Amino acid sequence: MPDPYVPKEAIGHGDGGSAALAIGEAESLERRPGAGPPGPEPLGKPRSLWSDAWHDLYRNPVFVVSALVIVFLVIIAIWPQLIATGNPYRADLAKAQQGSQPGHPFGFDTQGRDVYTRVVYGARASITVGVCATTGAALLGSLLGGLAGFFGGWGDTLLSRLADIFFGIPVILGGLVFLSVVTSTTVWPVVGFIVLLGWPQISRIARGSVVTAKQNDYVQAARALGAGNGRMLLRHIAPNAVAPVIVVATIALGTYIALEATLSYLGAGLKPPTVSWGIDISAASTYIRSAPHMLLWPAGALSITVLAFIMLGDAVRDALDPKLR
């Protein structure tokens, strides 16, 4: 029986006896209906990994600059007519290899076509290949790697050995062999080849992330509560394992754009009449001394695009990696 002269603040600070429980119940009954709990105001809701990462990203000048460049490239890839009103196929042999002129700031190529217009329209093929190939490789690699890492067993072993086989194929040599028999002038054979050789890298990243995530306490608690494999994989593991995949895919997007330009330069990637930076660089390489503008402008656009995506991937990696905070 507690002493009635002892203040109630001095009671119940030990192991939580009946006196503390009774006092707590009495205080809850004395509060008005709808009133909040006693004590100091609760702190704000803690930020998640994604909100914390976004808070770091929009304050990072590297991310802001690269994101603005990428947004601009995507816009002109969708609507090149916004900044280029000419026709990329219109040729005037009388102006072949001529330099900058009023209305034609980048000059003309060997067939008298406006280099500026072709540089603007060339963004469409490069961006399309990069985005589609990255999306396909990320989805296929994440699916196979995630399932292999979650279930393990013979499926995990089979996927690892299959990935080793694809890692052993030289990318450029494989592209020359695979695309040399393709006669299509669209971007889809190049996209398919890049996805075919790009998914093993994503699958290994996804597998490692899932293996690490499924060992966490919240996953074990969900399993103890009776959650099925599908629910654990989609609701608990995937949201916490997708960050490394996003980082690798963002950096790989710039690499895939450079790979498309390299294959097109070698004659195995995109083919005319498709407008591509790699095709224009290949056509201008033999005239670098007499007409360097034909090479410098598409090569500069390609370099800026690849650099923007790589810088974006580095900024996203720094924001999503807790070890770098």
XYZ file of C-alpha atoms in Angstrom:
325
model
C 0.000 0.000 0.000
C 1.754 3.212 -1.108
C 2.056 6.091 1.304
C -0.716 8.625 0.523
C 1.644 11.471 1.341
C 4.224 10.432 -1.267
C 3.812 12.456 -4.481
C 2.575 10.420 -7.396
C 5.590 11.548 -9.470
C 7.768 9.500 -7.150
C 5.737 6.327 -7.669
C 6.086 3.890 -10.523
C 9.548 4.772 -11.745
C 10.899 1.312 -10.997
C 9.857 -1.872 -12.688
C 6.334 -0.715 -13.531
C 4.264 -2.006 -10.580
C 0.534 -1.804 -9.920
C 0.797 1.707 -8.499
C 2.226 3.095 -11.734
C -0.474 1.308 -13.733
C -3.239 2.657 -11.529
C -1.931 6.204 -11.707
C -1.644 5.967 -15.498
C -5.216 4.744 -15.804
C -6.458 7.500 -13.524
C -4.693 10.176 -15.547
C -6.138 8.776 -18.761
C -9.641 8.959 -17.312
C -9.127 12.534 -16.122
C -8.111 13.779 -19.587
C -10.819 15.171 -21.766
C -11.992 12.948 -24.642
C -9.884 13.608 -27.725
C -7.018 15.154 -25.743
C -3.516 14.034 -26.674
C -1.165 12.144 -24.383
C 0.593 14.058 -21.625
C 4.161 15.136 -21.821
C 6.187 17.010 -24.440
C 5.024 17.371 -28.015
C 5.983 14.366 -30.149
C 8.869 14.760 -32.544
C 8.302 14.880 -36.281
C 7.960 11.671 -38.224
C 11.406 10.285 -39.075
C 12.312 10.511 -42.729
C 12.626 7.359 -44.781
C 15.671 6.432 -46.844
C 14.056 7.839 -49.997
C 12.992 11.149 -48.473
C 16.391 11.515 -46.842
C 18.084 10.760 -50.167
C 15.932 13.315 -51.992
C 16.766 15.879 -49.310
C 20.459 15.358 -50.126
C 19.978 15.207 -53.889
C 18.245 18.514 -54.491
C 20.986 20.271 -52.523
C 23.725 18.601 -54.577
C 24.777 20.862 -57.490
C 26.116 17.866 -59.439
C 22.695 16.227 -59.342
C 20.876 19.441 -60.244
C 23.089 20.215 -63.243
C 23.090 16.656 -64.591
C 19.328 16.323 -64.066
C 18.672 19.568 -65.974
C 20.881 18.389 -68.850
C 19.085 15.035 -68.973
C 15.651 16.668 -68.882
C 16.694 18.913 -71.772
C 17.983 15.915 -73.752
C 14.776 13.967 -73.160
C 12.664 16.924 -74.291
C 14.571 17.396 -77.540
C 14.552 13.633 -78.101
C 10.745 13.685 -77.942
C 10.202 17.032 -79.686
C 13.315 17.923 -81.708
C 11.255 20.456 -83.659
C 11.365 22.757 -80.629
C 14.933 23.826 -81.365
C 15.580 22.442 -84.864
C 13.121 23.341 -87.616
C 15.143 21.858 -90.470
C 15.044 18.418 -92.053
C 17.943 16.127 -91.028
C 17.746 14.305 -94.379
C 17.737 17.373 -96.652
C 21.009 17.499 -98.597
C 22.577 20.286 -100.657
C 25.828 19.114 -102.236
C 26.768 22.717 -103.062
C 27.286 23.284 -99.314
C 29.154 20.052 -98.582
C 31.699 20.339 -95.743
C 31.148 24.073 -95.387
C 31.547 25.606 -91.939
C 29.241 27.694 -89.814
C 26.820 29.991 -91.622
C 23.872 32.159 -90.535
C 21.057 29.774 -89.661
C 23.449 26.798 -89.705
C 25.719 27.229 -86.666
C 27.344 23.781 -86.899
C 27.998 23.807 -90.650
C 27.288 21.006 -93.134
C 28.463 17.409 -93.619
C 29.820 15.694 -96.740
C 26.363 15.512 -98.306
C 25.429 19.079 -97.481
C 23.116 18.181 -94.592
C 22.816 20.551 -91.645
C 24.993 19.210 -88.815
C 23.045 21.100 -86.143
C 19.762 19.515 -87.188
C 21.304 16.051 -87.289
C 22.870 16.499 -83.860
C 19.484 17.459 -82.404
C 17.637 14.582 -84.084
C 20.434 12.164 -83.167
C 19.511 12.511 -79.496
C 16.294 10.567 -80.134
C 18.035 7.335 -81.164
C 20.651 7.497 -78.401
C 18.184 8.303 -75.616
C 15.750 5.651 -76.856
C 18.425 2.964 -76.906
C 19.776 3.970 -73.511
C 16.406 4.157 -71.732
C 14.895 1.024 -73.298
C 18.034 -1.076 -72.849
C 18.467 0.025 -69.234
C 14.817 -0.628 -68.439
C 14.916 -4.087 -70.010
C 18.193 -5.073 -68.359
C 17.066 -3.736 -64.968
C 13.722 -5.530 -65.043
C 15.144 -8.855 -66.262
C 18.177 -8.738 -64.014
C 16.202 -7.667 -60.940
C 13.614 -10.391 -61.458
C 16.100 -13.219 -61.961
C 18.581 -12.011 -59.364
C 15.905 -11.255 -56.780
C 14.276 -14.651 -57.096
C 17.631 -16.441 -57.035
C 18.761 -14.551 -53.946
C 15.467 -15.103 -52.123
C 14.958 -18.822 -52.791
C 18.591 -19.906 -53.255
C 19.214 -23.553 -54.047
C 19.837 -24.928 -57.504
C 18.177 -21.938 -59.170
C 20.714 -19.601 -57.592
C 23.574 -21.814 -58.728
C 22.217 -22.069 -62.264
C 21.781 -18.303 -62.541
C 25.320 -17.675 -61.286
C 26.837 -20.027 -63.840
C 24.689 -18.560 -66.631
C 25.774 -15.049 -65.671
C 29.412 -16.172 -65.778
C 28.924 -17.334 -69.366
C 27.553 -13.936 -70.433
C 30.308 -12.117 -68.547
C 32.824 -14.024 -70.639
C 31.463 -12.656 -73.933
C 33.375 -9.547 -75.156
C 30.795 -6.798 -75.593
C 32.168 -5.203 -78.766
C 33.029 -8.529 -80.431
C 29.662 -9.973 -79.461
C 27.916 -6.926 -80.886
C 29.795 -7.178 -84.175
C 28.877 -10.861 -84.519
C 25.287 -10.597 -83.302
C 24.296 -7.407 -85.128
C 26.146 -8.136 -88.370
C 23.386 -10.535 -89.447
C 20.589 -8.061 -88.600
C 19.230 -6.019 -91.490
C 16.723 -3.956 -89.529
C 17.329 -0.193 -89.411
C 15.391 0.300 -86.160
C 16.819 0.599 -82.656
C 15.302 -2.635 -81.344
C 18.044 -5.094 -82.391
C 20.597 -2.915 -80.606
C 18.333 -2.672 -77.558
C 17.873 -6.456 -77.509
C 21.615 -7.086 -77.730
C 22.399 -4.675 -74.889
C 19.706 -6.242 -72.695
C 21.086 -9.698 -73.491
C 24.558 -8.760 -72.262
C 23.511 -6.237 -69.607
C 21.198 -8.225 -67.342
C 23.915 -10.333 -65.605
C 25.444 -7.279 -63.939
C 22.061 -6.118 -62.635
C 21.164 -9.649 -61.521
C 24.268 -9.948 -59.355
C 23.581 -6.604 -57.709
C 19.934 -7.547 -57.110
C 20.854 -10.988 -55.765
C 23.335 -9.554 -53.287
C 20.872 -6.923 -52.106
C 18.099 -9.487 -51.582
C 20.405 -11.886 -49.736
C 21.414 -9.054 -47.400
C 17.877 -7.735 -46.924
C 16.261 -11.082 -46.133
C 18.567 -11.529 -43.141
C 17.259 -8.400 -41.410
C 15.120 -8.642 -38.287
C 11.979 -7.173 -39.850
C 11.960 -9.907 -42.492
C 12.371 -12.589 -39.848
C 9.557 -11.012 -37.846
C 7.284 -10.995 -40.889
C 8.073 -14.645 -41.506
C 7.294 -15.468 -37.859
C 3.937 -13.712 -38.197
C 3.039 -15.992 -41.091
C 3.749 -13.735 -44.092
C 4.033 -15.636 -47.354
C 6.991 -15.525 -49.714
C 5.243 -13.171 -52.116
C 4.346 -10.670 -49.425
C 7.808 -10.716 -47.887
C 9.469 -10.294 -51.253
C 7.237 -7.474 -52.489
C 6.440 -5.613 -49.274
C 9.537 -6.049 -47.127
C 12.559 -7.062 -49.214
C 12.154 -5.389 -52.608
C 11.682 -1.794 -51.331
C 14.846 -2.123 -49.234
C 16.928 -3.896 -51.902
C 16.107 -1.787 -54.955
C 18.422 1.158 -54.164
C 21.674 -0.477 -55.430
C 19.878 -1.579 -58.600
C 18.748 1.991 -59.291
C 22.279 3.306 -58.827
C 23.869 0.721 -61.127
C 21.130 1.137 -63.755
C 21.531 4.927 -63.800
C 25.270 4.694 -64.385
C 24.800 1.887 -66.924
C 22.405 4.044 -68.957
C 25.240 6.352 -69.954
C 27.426 3.354 -70.711
C 24.764 1.853 -72.966
C 24.473 5.110 -74.925
C 28.230 5.061 -75.483
C 28.035 1.379 -76.481
C 25.360 2.126 -79.076
C 27.500 4.913 -80.546
C 30.529 2.606 -80.635
C 28.640 -0.164 -82.434
C 27.137 2.350 -84.865
C 30.603 3.776 -85.503
C 31.845 0.289 -86.364
C 28.898 -0.264 -88.698
C 27.183 -2.935 -86.613
C 24.748 -0.805 -84.599
C 22.176 1.563 -86.009
C 22.171 1.874 -89.762
C 21.157 4.661 -92.154
C 18.717 6.269 -92.682
C 18.474 6.346 -88.872
C 19.976 9.573 -87.524
C 22.542 8.682 -84.873
C 25.553 10.352 -83.342
C 27.595 7.196 -83.870
C 26.746 7.086 -87.571
C 27.644 10.755 -88.049
C 30.907 10.326 -86.133
C 31.797 7.349 -88.320
C 31.055 9.297 -91.507
C 33.068 12.313 -90.343
C 36.123 10.459 -89.016
C 37.878 10.448 -92.400
C 37.377 14.214 -92.820
C 38.657 15.293 -89.417
C 41.432 17.427 -90.951
C 39.480 19.106 -93.736
C 36.136 19.494 -91.876
C 36.621 18.936 -88.117
C 33.221 20.470 -87.310
C 31.516 17.383 -88.733
C 33.099 15.267 -85.993
C 33.344 17.632 -83.053
C 29.651 18.512 -82.678
C 28.134 14.997 -82.594
C 31.070 13.748 -80.512
C 30.584 16.628 -78.080
C 26.847 15.922 -77.775
C 27.586 12.251 -77.110
C 30.191 13.071 -74.466
C 27.897 15.512 -72.644
C 25.065 12.990 -72.610
C 27.166 10.136 -71.269
C 28.800 12.391 -68.692
C 25.408 13.684 -67.499
C 24.069 10.186 -66.833
C 27.270 9.065 -65.098
C 27.259 12.161 -62.876
C 23.593 11.567 -62.083
C 24.348 7.978 -61.117
C 27.228 9.057 -58.873
C 25.005 11.594 -57.107
C 22.251 9.017 -56.593
C 24.788 6.514 -55.264
C 26.129 9.032 -52.737
C 22.607 9.862 -51.575
C 21.416 6.258 -51.213
C 24.546 4.833 -49.560
C 24.265 5.290 -45.775
C 27.999 4.626 -45.383
C 28.789 7.854 -47.249
C 26.703 10.067 -44.962
